[in-house]
Amino acid sequence: MVAELAAGRRPTIIDVAKRAGVSKSLASRALRGDAGVSTSSRDLVLDAAQELGYRPNSAARSLVRGVSGLVGVVLNQLDNQHHTGIVQGVQERAKELNARVIIGNGAQNPEELQRQIDTMIELRVDGLVIVSSWVPRQVLERAGSEVPTVVLTHLADPPAEVDTIASDDVYGAQLAVEHLVQAGHQRIAYLSRSASATSQARIDGVVLALEAAQLPCTIVQVDAGDDINLQELSASGVDAVLCNNDLTAAEVIRLAHEQQVQVPGQLAVIGYDNTALARLLYPSLTSIDQPQVNMGRRAVDAIAERTAGRTEALRELYTPQLVVRSSTAQP
């Protein structure tokens, strides 16, 4: 039993082999699931490992085998459900490949994002999934040169060292604006709390769609920590707003309730990402859907491809879709 070991000492493979009455090499092969180990010997080793509370030393095993079985995920922010969906996809696919996932929070700070990436590399992850467009280019270049790295967001000029998987943000914004134009809205605004490359791509889509409809374009940039001035927005004549994500849209709907602005009667609202939040709001939120889970799964496969020898950088775009709910209607 565990009590038979010296107090505080963790059992080793030698302890397991001794308990099972086999050699250390046979015990190691049995625990790895290697072929050529008899069923009776494997059962003896597994029973001994369970009795002793033995856990393999993953760090030592990674040094010997050259792989850690770890996929590192660095997020821009933890409270964004779009990121949560991506993590779900990464975990699903990693589990299918017998890998594990560790997560770091960049807290919307380039320096903290860099620190989290450095930590992942120090932990010898087999691959990195970065869900942020805020990471400095030189950091991405260095990370990609050390470990297979996939960035799951729009980058204006991605370095060749990393793969990118993203949704077509220009097209997604165009879809949203075209929906509002077809509903009869004349003054459409894009409201964002982000100055990222992703948000800029969506601005490009908004401008293209409004120019095609020969309608004026209003871009509202709100800094983190500042309040959204919905009264000023409404007073300017804006009758519909596309938000940079569902969180910002939820804030707009809350302010509309407080200020007795009818949604969608006086102000139509569209979010971006189609997270679970979109279905829970009242009125339910029209949003641009990104296939977060599929993107997360694809990122793990991209890491596996790099590990297998692929050298050409992957540039993959998913096509977003408009999901219409109650927050948009004819004015």
PDB file of N, CA and C in Angstrom, residues 61 65 67-71 88-101 126-127 129 296-308:
ATOM      1  N   ARG A  61       8.905  11.644 -19.111  1.00  0.00           N
ATOM      2  CA  ARG A  61       8.514  10.882 -20.289  1.00  0.00           C
ATOM      3  C   ARG A  61       8.643  11.722 -21.547  1.00  0.00           C
ATOM      4  N   ARG A  65      10.784  10.735 -24.884  1.00  0.00           N
ATOM      5  CA  ARG A  65      10.089  10.485 -26.141  1.00  0.00           C
ATOM      6  C   ARG A  65      10.115  11.673 -27.096  1.00  0.00           C
ATOM      7  N   VAL A  67       8.132  14.186 -26.965  1.00  0.00           N
ATOM      8  CA  VAL A  67       6.796  14.781 -27.025  1.00  0.00           C
ATOM      9  C   VAL A  67       6.224  14.839 -25.610  1.00  0.00           C
ATOM     10  N   SER A  68       5.365  15.817 -25.384  1.00  0.00           N
ATOM     11  CA  SER A  68       4.770  15.967 -24.060  1.00  0.00           C
ATOM     12  C   SER A  68       3.326  15.511 -24.006  1.00  0.00           C
ATOM     13  N   GLY A  69       2.683  15.412 -25.175  1.00  0.00           N
ATOM     14  CA  GLY A  69       1.255  15.105 -25.186  1.00  0.00           C
ATOM     15  C   GLY A  69       0.414  16.271 -24.734  1.00  0.00           C
ATOM     16  N   LEU A  70       0.985  17.491 -24.778  1.00  0.00           N
ATOM     17  CA  LEU A  70       0.286  18.689 -24.318  1.00  0.00           C
ATOM     18  C   LEU A  70       0.066  19.658 -25.473  1.00  0.00           C
ATOM     19  N   VAL A  71      -1.130  20.225 -25.518  1.00  0.00           N
ATOM     20  CA  VAL A  71      -1.436  21.312 -26.440  1.00  0.00           C
ATOM     21  C   VAL A  71      -1.717  22.550 -25.591  1.00  0.00           C
ATOM     22  N   GLN A  88     -13.421  24.316 -26.457  1.00  0.00           N
ATOM     23  CA  GLN A  88     -14.175  23.061 -26.503  1.00  0.00           C
ATOM     24  C   GLN A  88     -13.724  22.215 -27.689  1.00  0.00           C
ATOM     25  N   GLY A  89     -13.583  22.840 -28.853  1.00  0.00           N
ATOM     26  CA  GLY A  89     -13.143  22.114 -30.030  1.00  0.00           C
ATOM     27  C   GLY A  89     -11.724  21.580 -29.891  1.00  0.00           C
ATOM     28  N   VAL A  90     -10.834  22.400 -29.316  1.00  0.00           N
ATOM     29  CA  VAL A  90      -9.454  21.957 -29.097  1.00  0.00           C
ATOM     30  C   VAL A  90      -9.426  20.749 -28.175  1.00  0.00           C
ATOM     31  N   GLN A  91     -10.187  20.816 -27.085  1.00  0.00           N
ATOM     32  CA  GLN A  91     -10.190  19.711 -26.124  1.00  0.00           C
ATOM     33  C   GLN A  91     -10.769  18.434 -26.735  1.00  0.00           C
ATOM     34  N   GLU A  92     -11.834  18.567 -27.503  1.00  0.00           N
ATOM     35  CA  GLU A  92     -12.448  17.395 -28.143  1.00  0.00           C
ATOM     36  C   GLU A  92     -11.444  16.670 -29.029  1.00  0.00           C
ATOM     37  N   ARG A  93     -10.788  17.433 -29.900  1.00  0.00           N
ATOM     38  CA  ARG A  93      -9.863  16.807 -30.844  1.00  0.00           C
ATOM     39  C   ARG A  93      -8.604  16.305 -30.142  1.00  0.00           C
ATOM     40  N   ALA A  94      -8.123  17.056 -29.168  1.00  0.00           N
ATOM     41  CA  ALA A  94      -6.930  16.622 -28.437  1.00  0.00           C
ATOM     42  C   ALA A  94      -7.193  15.303 -27.718  1.00  0.00           C
ATOM     43  N   LYS A  95      -8.360  15.170 -27.133  1.00  0.00           N
ATOM     44  CA  LYS A  95      -8.708  13.928 -26.438  1.00  0.00           C
ATOM     45  C   LYS A  95      -8.721  12.759 -27.401  1.00  0.00           C
ATOM     46  N   GLU A  96      -9.250  12.977 -28.598  1.00  0.00           N
ATOM     47  CA  GLU A  96      -9.275  11.914 -29.605  1.00  0.00           C
ATOM     48  C   GLU A  96      -7.864  11.471 -29.999  1.00  0.00           C
ATOM     49  N   LEU A  97      -6.895  12.389 -29.867  1.00  0.00           N
ATOM     50  CA  LEU A  97      -5.506  12.087 -30.213  1.00  0.00           C
ATOM     51  C   LEU A  97      -4.671  11.763 -28.977  1.00  0.00           C
ATOM     52  N   ASN A  98      -5.351  11.514 -27.850  1.00  0.00           N
ATOM     53  CA  ASN A  98      -4.678  11.165 -26.590  1.00  0.00           C
ATOM     54  C   ASN A  98      -3.729  12.269 -26.112  1.00  0.00           C
ATOM     55  N   ALA A  99      -4.109  13.499 -26.341  1.00  0.00           N
ATOM     56  CA  ALA A  99      -3.340  14.649 -25.854  1.00  0.00           C
ATOM     57  C   ALA A  99      -4.158  15.389 -24.805  1.00  0.00           C
ATOM     58  N   ARG A 100      -3.476  16.222 -24.051  1.00  0.00           N
ATOM     59  CA  ARG A 100      -4.139  17.025 -23.032  1.00  0.00           C
ATOM     60  C   ARG A 100      -3.959  18.505 -23.337  1.00  0.00           C
ATOM     61  N   VAL A 101      -4.831  19.329 -22.753  1.00  0.00           N
ATOM     62  CA  VAL A 101      -4.852  20.758 -23.054  1.00  0.00           C
ATOM     63  C   VAL A 101      -4.580  21.561 -21.795  1.00  0.00           C
ATOM     64  N   ASP A 126       3.490  20.378 -27.299  1.00  0.00           N
ATOM     65  CA  ASP A 126       3.702  19.896 -28.664  1.00  0.00           C
ATOM     66  C   ASP A 126       3.188  20.884 -29.699  1.00  0.00           C
ATOM     67  N   GLY A 127       2.329  21.789 -29.285  1.00  0.00           N
ATOM     68  CA  GLY A 127       1.788  22.784 -30.204  1.00  0.00           C
ATOM     69  C   GLY A 127       1.079  23.878 -29.435  1.00  0.00           C
ATOM     70  N   VAL A 129      -1.985  26.929 -29.614  1.00  0.00           N
ATOM     71  CA  VAL A 129      -3.148  27.549 -30.233  1.00  0.00           C
ATOM     72  C   VAL A 129      -3.319  28.916 -29.580  1.00  0.00           C
ATOM     73  N   GLY A 296     -11.546  25.141 -33.512  1.00  0.00           N
ATOM     74  CA  GLY A 296     -10.669  24.590 -32.487  1.00  0.00           C
ATOM     75  C   GLY A 296     -10.165  23.213 -32.845  1.00  0.00           C
ATOM     76  N   ARG A 297     -11.044  22.370 -33.362  1.00  0.00           N
ATOM     77  CA  ARG A 297     -10.650  21.022 -33.779  1.00  0.00           C
ATOM     78  C   ARG A 297      -9.626  21.098 -34.917  1.00  0.00           C
ATOM     79  N   ARG A 298      -9.872  21.976 -35.860  1.00  0.00           N
ATOM     80  CA  ARG A 298      -8.970  22.102 -37.013  1.00  0.00           C
ATOM     81  C   ARG A 298      -7.582  22.558 -36.568  1.00  0.00           C
ATOM     82  N   ALA A 299      -7.522  23.389 -35.535  1.00  0.00           N
ATOM     83  CA  ALA A 299      -6.231  23.870 -35.050  1.00  0.00           C
ATOM     84  C   ALA A 299      -5.362  22.717 -34.558  1.00  0.00           C
ATOM     85  N   VAL A 300      -5.969  21.757 -33.856  1.00  0.00           N
ATOM     86  CA  VAL A 300      -5.213  20.604 -33.368  1.00  0.00           C
ATOM     87  C   VAL A 300      -4.701  19.773 -34.536  1.00  0.00           C
ATOM     88  N   ASP A 301      -5.530  19.596 -35.557  1.00  0.00           N
ATOM     89  CA  ASP A 301      -5.091  18.850 -36.734  1.00  0.00           C
ATOM     90  C   ASP A 301      -3.949  19.578 -37.452  1.00  0.00           C
ATOM     91  N   ALA A 302      -4.021  20.913 -37.467  1.00  0.00           N
ATOM     92  CA  ALA A 302      -2.950  21.686 -38.105  1.00  0.00           C
ATOM     93  C   ALA A 302      -1.630  21.486 -37.370  1.00  0.00           C
ATOM     94  N   ILE A 303      -1.681  21.417 -36.040  1.00  0.00           N
ATOM     95  CA  ILE A 303      -0.476  21.144 -35.248  1.00  0.00           C
ATOM     96  C   ILE A 303       0.083  19.766 -35.600  1.00  0.00           C
ATOM     97  N   ALA A 304      -0.806  18.786 -35.714  1.00  0.00           N
ATOM     98  CA  ALA A 304      -0.375  17.430 -36.064  1.00  0.00           C
ATOM     99  C   ALA A 304       0.269  17.405 -37.447  1.00  0.00           C
ATOM    100  N   GLU A 305      -0.271  18.186 -38.378  1.00  0.00           N
ATOM    101  CA  GLU A 305       0.297  18.240 -39.730  1.00  0.00           C
ATOM    102  C   GLU A 305       1.692  18.847 -39.716  1.00  0.00           C
ATOM    103  N   ARG A 306       1.868  19.898 -38.926  1.00  0.00           N
ATOM    104  CA  ARG A 306       3.190  20.521 -38.803  1.00  0.00           C
ATOM    105  C   ARG A 306       4.186  19.533 -38.193  1.00  0.00           C
ATOM    106  N   THR A 307       3.732  18.818 -37.168  1.00  0.00           N
ATOM    107  CA  THR A 307       4.594  17.836 -36.519  1.00  0.00           C
ATOM    108  C   THR A 307       5.006  16.737 -37.495  1.00  0.00           C
ATOM    109  N   ALA A 308       4.094  16.400 -38.414  1.00  0.00           N
ATOM    110  CA  ALA A 308       4.361  15.347 -39.392  1.00  0.00           C
ATOM    111  C   ALA A 308       5.245  15.812 -40.540  1.00  0.00           C
TER     112      ALA A 308
END
